[in-house]
Short mmCIF file of C-alpha atoms in Angstrom, two decimals:
data_model
loop_
_atom_site.label_atom_id
_atom_site.label_comp_id
_atom_site.label_asym_id
_atom_site.label_seq_id
_atom_site.Cartn_x
_atom_site.Cartn_y
_atom_site.Cartn_z
CA MET A 26 125.14 32.15 69.04
CA LYS A 27 124.41 35.01 66.61
CA LYS A 28 125.32 38.66 66.55
CA VAL A 29 122.45 41.08 66.02
CA GLU A 30 122.59 44.65 64.75
CA LEU A 31 119.56 46.71 65.79
CA LYS A 32 119.06 50.15 64.22
CA VAL A 33 116.82 52.62 66.04
CA THR A 34 115.70 55.84 64.34
CA LEU A 35 113.17 58.55 65.04
CA GLN A 36 109.96 58.20 63.04
CA GLN A 37 109.94 60.45 59.97
CA GLN A 38 107.40 62.94 61.38
CA VAL A 39 109.32 63.41 64.66
CA LEU A 40 111.64 66.43 64.66
CA ASP A 41 115.28 65.27 64.81
CA THR A 42 117.04 68.22 66.44
CA GLN A 43 120.48 66.59 66.20
CA GLY A 44 119.94 65.96 62.50
CA GLU A 45 118.82 69.58 61.96
CA ALA A 46 121.94 70.93 63.72
CA LEU A 47 124.16 68.63 61.67
CA ASN A 48 122.46 69.75 58.46
CA ARG A 49 123.29 73.36 59.29
CA ALA A 50 126.89 72.50 60.19
CA VAL A 51 127.39 70.52 57.00
CA HIS A 52 126.01 73.39 54.91
CA GLU A 53 128.38 75.78 56.66
CA LEU A 54 131.19 73.45 55.58
CA GLY A 55 130.12 74.13 52.01
CA HIS A 56 128.36 70.83 51.35
CA ASP A 57 125.02 72.00 50.03
CA GLU A 58 124.59 68.67 48.24
CA ILE A 59 123.82 67.06 51.63
CA SER A 60 120.34 67.28 53.14
CA ASN A 61 117.88 65.43 55.40
CA ILE A 62 120.43 64.17 57.93
CA ARG A 63 118.72 61.91 60.49
CA VAL A 64 120.57 60.60 63.52
CA GLY A 65 119.84 57.19 64.97
CA LYS A 66 121.57 54.65 67.14
CA ILE A 67 122.80 51.12 66.65
CA LEU A 68 122.82 48.38 69.27
CA TYR A 69 124.94 45.27 68.81
CA PHE A 70 124.40 42.21 70.93
CA ASP A 71 124.99 38.49 70.95
CA ILE A 72 122.07 36.13 71.27
CA ASP A 73 122.36 32.52 72.33
CA GLU A 74 119.82 31.35 69.78
CA THR A 75 120.03 30.13 66.19
CA GLU A 76 116.38 29.74 65.09
CA ALA A 77 115.36 32.80 63.09
CA ASP A 78 111.80 32.70 64.48
CA ASN A 79 113.01 32.68 68.06
CA ILE A 80 115.47 35.49 67.38
CA ASP A 81 112.68 37.50 65.78
CA ARG A 82 110.37 37.01 68.74
CA ILE A 83 113.01 37.92 71.34
CA VAL A 84 114.40 40.94 69.46
CA LYS A 85 110.93 42.33 68.74
CA SER A 86 109.78 41.84 72.31
CA LEU A 87 112.82 43.60 73.77
CA SER A 88 112.74 46.34 71.13
CA GLU A 89 109.18 47.19 72.06
CA ARG A 90 109.65 46.89 75.82
CA LEU A 91 112.99 48.63 76.22
CA PHE A 92 115.25 49.27 73.25
CA THR A 93 112.85 51.68 71.50
CA ASN A 94 109.93 53.93 72.31
CA THR A 95 107.47 53.01 69.57
CA VAL A 96 105.58 56.28 70.04
CA ILE A 97 108.47 58.20 68.46
CA GLU A 98 110.94 55.63 67.14
CA THR A 99 111.13 52.82 64.64
CA TYR A 100 113.59 49.93 64.45
CA GLU A 101 114.96 47.26 62.16
CA TYR A 102 117.45 44.52 62.82
CA THR A 103 119.83 42.31 60.94
CA ILE A 104 121.22 38.95 62.04
CA LEU A 105 124.94 39.10 61.42
CA ASP A 106 127.43 36.26 61.28
CA GLU A 107 127.69 33.41 63.71
CA VAL A 108 129.65 34.49 66.78
CA SER A 109 132.86 32.47 67.02
CA GLU A 110 133.12 30.91 70.47
CA MET B 52 97.92 61.96 107.80
CA LYS B 53 98.74 61.21 104.15
CA LYS B 54 102.00 59.41 103.49
CA PHE B 55 103.67 59.78 100.11
CA ALA B 56 106.51 57.79 98.54
CA VAL B 57 109.25 59.75 96.79
CA ILE B 58 110.93 57.34 94.38
CA GLN B 59 114.72 57.49 94.16
CA PHE B 60 116.40 56.22 91.01
CA PRO B 61 120.16 56.38 90.47
CA GLY B 62 120.49 59.85 88.97
CA SER B 63 117.34 61.39 90.47
CA ASN B 64 118.27 64.89 91.65
CA CYS B 65 115.01 66.58 92.64
CA ASP B 66 114.12 63.93 95.22
CA ARG B 67 114.91 66.10 98.26
CA ASP B 68 112.99 69.07 96.84
CA LEU B 69 110.00 66.81 96.30
CA LEU B 70 110.19 65.34 99.81
CA ASN B 71 110.40 68.87 101.18
CA ALA B 72 107.36 69.93 99.13
CA ALA B 73 105.28 67.05 100.50
CA LEU B 74 106.33 67.81 104.09
CA LYS B 75 105.65 71.53 103.65
CA ALA B 76 102.18 70.68 102.33
CA GLY B 77 101.46 68.78 105.56
CA ALA B 78 101.98 65.20 104.39
CA GLU B 79 104.38 62.57 105.60
CA ALA B 80 106.87 61.49 102.98
CA GLU B 81 109.64 58.93 102.64
CA PHE B 82 112.23 58.05 100.05
CA VAL B 83 111.63 54.68 98.39
CA ASP B 84 114.40 52.89 96.51
CA TYR B 85 113.87 51.99 92.83
CA ARG B 86 114.39 48.30 93.73
CA ALA B 87 111.35 48.26 96.03
CA ALA B 88 108.71 45.74 94.94
CA SER B 89 105.76 47.32 96.74
CA LEU B 90 104.35 50.73 97.56
CA ALA B 91 101.69 49.36 99.92
CA GLY B 92 101.13 51.69 102.83
CA TYR B 93 101.62 54.87 100.80
CA ASP B 94 98.73 57.14 99.83
CA GLY B 95 100.45 58.55 96.76
CA VAL B 96 103.58 58.45 94.65
CA LEU B 97 105.95 61.27 93.71
CA ILE B 98 108.43 60.65 90.88
CA PRO B 99 111.20 63.25 90.91
CA GLY B 100 113.16 65.01 88.22
CA GLY B 101 116.76 64.36 87.36
CA PHE B 102 118.53 61.98 85.04
CA SER B 103 117.52 58.50 86.13
CA PHE B 104 120.12 55.96 85.01
CA GLY B 105 122.01 58.78 83.29
CA ASP B 106 119.30 59.09 80.62
CA TYR B 107 120.92 56.03 79.02
CA LEU B 108 119.17 54.91 75.83
CA ARG B 109 116.35 57.51 76.27
CA SER B 110 115.28 59.62 79.20
CA GLY B 111 113.15 57.44 81.45
CA ALA B 112 113.75 54.24 79.45
CA MET B 113 115.76 52.38 82.08
CA ALA B 114 113.56 53.56 84.95
CA ALA B 115 110.59 52.15 83.06
CA VAL B 116 111.89 48.62 83.59
CA ALA B 117 113.07 49.10 87.20
CA PRO B 118 111.39 46.89 89.82
CA VAL B 119 109.44 49.76 91.44
CA THR B 120 107.65 50.48 88.15
CA LYS B 121 105.25 47.60 88.67
CA ALA B 122 104.37 49.01 92.09
CA ILE B 123 103.85 52.49 90.60
CA LYS B 124 101.42 50.99 88.06
CA GLU B 125 99.58 49.17 90.85
CA ALA B 126 99.25 52.41 92.83
CA ALA B 127 97.87 54.14 89.72
CA GLU B 128 95.42 51.30 89.13
CA ALA B 129 94.29 51.57 92.75
CA GLY B 130 93.38 55.21 92.05
CA LYS B 131 96.09 56.72 94.23
CA PRO B 132 97.55 60.05 93.07
CA VAL B 133 100.78 59.71 91.11
CA LEU B 134 102.74 62.85 90.23
CA GLY B 135 105.75 62.77 87.89
CA ILE B 136 107.77 65.93 87.44
CA CYS B 137 110.31 66.47 84.65
CA ASN B 138 112.17 63.14 84.44
CA GLY B 139 109.18 61.78 86.37
CA PHE B 140 106.90 62.86 83.49
CA GLN B 141 109.27 61.23 80.99
CA ILE B 142 109.12 58.02 83.04
CA LEU B 143 105.29 58.10 83.16
CA THR B 144 105.12 58.29 79.35
CA GLU B 145 107.74 55.54 78.99
CA ILE B 146 105.76 53.17 81.22
CA GLY B 147 102.54 54.00 79.38
CA LEU B 148 100.64 55.58 82.27
CA LEU B 149 100.46 58.77 80.20
CA PRO B 150 100.22 59.00 76.38
CA GLY B 151 102.77 60.64 74.06
CA ALA B 152 106.49 61.14 74.57
CA LEU B 153 109.03 63.80 75.50
CA ILE B 154 111.64 64.59 72.86
CA PHE B 155 114.53 67.08 72.66
CA ASN B 156 113.68 70.77 72.93
CA ASP B 157 113.39 72.23 69.43
CA GLN B 158 116.59 74.24 69.78
CA HIS B 159 118.40 71.23 71.32
CA THR B 160 119.56 73.29 74.29
CA PHE B 161 118.94 72.76 78.00
CA ILE B 162 116.51 75.39 79.30
CA SER B 163 116.61 76.53 82.94
CA ARG B 164 114.43 79.51 83.83
CA ASP B 165 111.22 80.63 85.49
CA GLU B 166 108.31 79.86 83.21
CA SER B 167 104.88 81.48 83.01
CA LEU B 168 102.19 78.78 82.80
CA LYS B 169 98.44 78.51 82.68
CA ILE B 170 96.30 76.12 84.72
CA ALA B 171 94.26 74.66 81.85
CA ASN B 172 92.22 72.30 84.04
CA SER B 173 91.55 73.33 87.64
CA GLU B 174 89.23 70.40 88.32
CA THR B 175 91.85 67.72 88.97
CA LEU B 176 92.69 66.50 92.45
CA PHE B 177 96.06 68.25 92.03
CA THR B 178 94.87 71.63 90.74
CA ARG B 179 91.60 72.31 92.56
CA GLY B 180 93.32 75.03 94.57
CA TYR B 181 93.89 77.10 91.46
CA GLY B 182 91.47 79.11 89.35
CA GLN B 183 90.61 77.94 85.84
CA GLY B 184 93.01 79.71 83.47
CA GLU B 185 95.10 81.07 86.37
CA ASP B 186 98.65 82.08 85.50
CA VAL B 187 101.42 80.59 87.67
CA VAL B 188 105.21 80.66 87.63
CA TYR B 189 107.14 77.40 88.06
CA PRO B 190 110.79 76.95 87.06
CA VAL B 191 111.62 74.68 84.13
CA ALA B 192 114.94 72.85 83.76
CA HIS B 193 115.06 70.35 80.93
CA GLY B 194 116.72 69.35 77.67
CA GLU B 195 114.02 66.92 76.56
CA GLY B 196 110.76 68.68 77.33
CA HIS B 197 109.08 68.88 73.93
CA TYR B 198 105.78 67.06 74.42
CA TYR B 199 105.04 64.98 71.34
CA CYS B 200 101.89 63.08 70.43
CA ASP B 201 100.01 62.21 67.25
CA ASP B 202 96.77 63.90 66.15
CA ALA B 203 94.50 61.15 67.48
CA THR B 204 96.14 61.30 70.92
CA TYR B 205 95.87 65.09 71.00
CA GLU B 206 92.17 64.99 70.14
CA LYS B 207 91.63 62.45 72.91
CA LEU B 208 93.53 64.59 75.42
CA LYS B 209 91.36 67.57 74.51
CA ALA B 210 88.12 65.60 74.55
CA HIS B 211 88.78 64.28 78.06
CA ASN B 212 90.09 67.58 79.42
CA GLN B 213 93.47 65.96 80.13
CA ILE B 214 95.63 69.01 79.38
CA VAL B 215 96.27 70.43 82.84
CA LEU B 216 99.12 72.87 82.35
CA THR B 217 100.19 74.93 79.29
CA TYR B 218 103.10 77.27 78.56
CA ASN B 219 102.28 80.94 78.01
CA GLU B 220 105.45 81.24 75.94
CA ASN B 221 106.31 77.81 74.57
CA PRO B 222 110.00 77.26 75.40
CA ASN B 223 110.61 73.88 73.76
CA GLY B 224 108.23 73.29 70.85
CA SER B 225 105.72 71.22 72.83
CA ARG B 226 102.59 70.36 70.91
CA ASN B 227 99.90 73.03 71.51
CA ASP B 228 101.97 74.49 74.38
CA ILE B 229 101.37 71.40 76.54
CA ALA B 230 103.39 71.44 79.78
CA GLY B 231 101.44 68.87 81.79
CA ILE B 232 98.79 66.19 81.22
CA ILE B 233 96.70 63.87 83.36
CA ASN B 234 95.38 60.38 82.63
CA GLU B 235 91.72 59.84 81.79
CA ARG B 236 90.93 58.62 85.27
CA GLY B 237 92.37 61.81 86.73
CA ASN B 238 94.90 60.42 89.22
CA VAL B 239 98.20 60.36 87.27
CA LEU B 240 99.69 63.76 86.46
CA GLY B 241 102.92 64.44 84.58
CA MET B 242 104.50 67.83 83.95
CA MET B 243 107.84 69.21 82.82
CA PRO B 244 107.90 72.35 85.07
CA HIS B 245 108.96 72.09 88.71
CA PRO B 246 106.27 73.15 91.22
CA GLU B 247 108.49 71.72 93.99
CA ARG B 248 110.95 74.53 93.20
CA ALA B 249 108.25 77.15 93.67
CA LEU B 250 107.42 76.92 97.38
CA GLU B 251 108.84 80.18 98.77
CA THR B 252 108.24 83.76 97.62
CA LEU B 253 111.71 84.53 98.97
CA LEU B 254 113.09 82.22 96.29
CA GLY B 255 110.98 83.63 93.46
CA SER B 256 107.54 82.01 93.62
CA ASP B 257 105.34 79.96 95.93
CA ASP B 258 102.86 79.10 93.17
CA GLY B 259 103.72 75.40 93.42
CA LEU B 260 102.72 74.89 97.04
CA LYS B 261 98.97 74.65 96.38
CA LEU B 262 99.49 71.68 94.08
CA PHE B 263 101.03 69.63 96.89
CA GLU B 264 98.47 70.87 99.41
CA GLU B 265 95.64 69.71 97.14
CA MET B 266 97.32 66.35 96.63
CA THR B 267 97.56 66.04 100.40
CA LYS B 268 93.85 66.84 100.86
CA TRP B 269 92.87 64.19 98.32
CA GLU B 270 90.32 61.58 99.42
CA ALA B 271 89.66 58.40 97.48
CA ASN B 272 86.00 59.24 96.84
CA HIS B 273 86.97 62.58 95.28
CA VAL B 274 88.84 61.06 92.35
CA GLN B 275 87.20 62.44 89.24
CA ILE B 276 86.42 60.15 86.37
CA HIS B 277 86.45 62.18 83.17
#
């Protein structure tokens, strides 16, 4: 059993309205050194599988079918530590 | 008499308006639960607006893997008319029956108002009752109505005359003012504005009624292949 961290973000060319609003808010707080805020989401889940190839196949398949919309989003995942049972 | 299915997802909230629109246009119509495995026996499919599955993950994402989705795809493949409005349009892009995607309005606010629109293609089975370039007023009510697609998709939409409805004053940043598109085959239409909320002059506009009347008049041999 492994824990997976899946990061989903909007593709670079897609307008991130949340990021834009945050940029403005951060500048109003006086932090002009911050720019290009992009907002994404993270999914964590456990997977009852230990083979990296199998994990890759399952995570990619689900990412493309459900977890992300590949027209506007991109994703990357990391296999975290073994889940203690 | 034509019989249409109005799909109900948890969180749909324009389902009754859509049923009413179909009935007013002279069709029979019934609600069909999102767990239904088949849409056999229906002559067309209406996918309502709302917030299916609470817009969890992305608008339309959860509906896209609901059991009824397979049946919606089968109906589309059989050439039956499929109309998705608002959340219904988002669902049609999520399941790949229409290209592109709907993202947050540019100003990230929910917009609810009457919208002036142009019928950009009056040759579809849905819009034959309108004049080419005719201006109509349908209400819009959405937070994620910005139609997004890449350059190649846009060129394809233009080349096949798939842009059916455009905004006269773009409210949400949609690419090239696109408010509604149809598939290449001409039987699956998605739009953000709500024609089912424009059926009575007493309530502001009856410009939407013709769309449902045309869909009701549809005959299989009239489906246009672009």
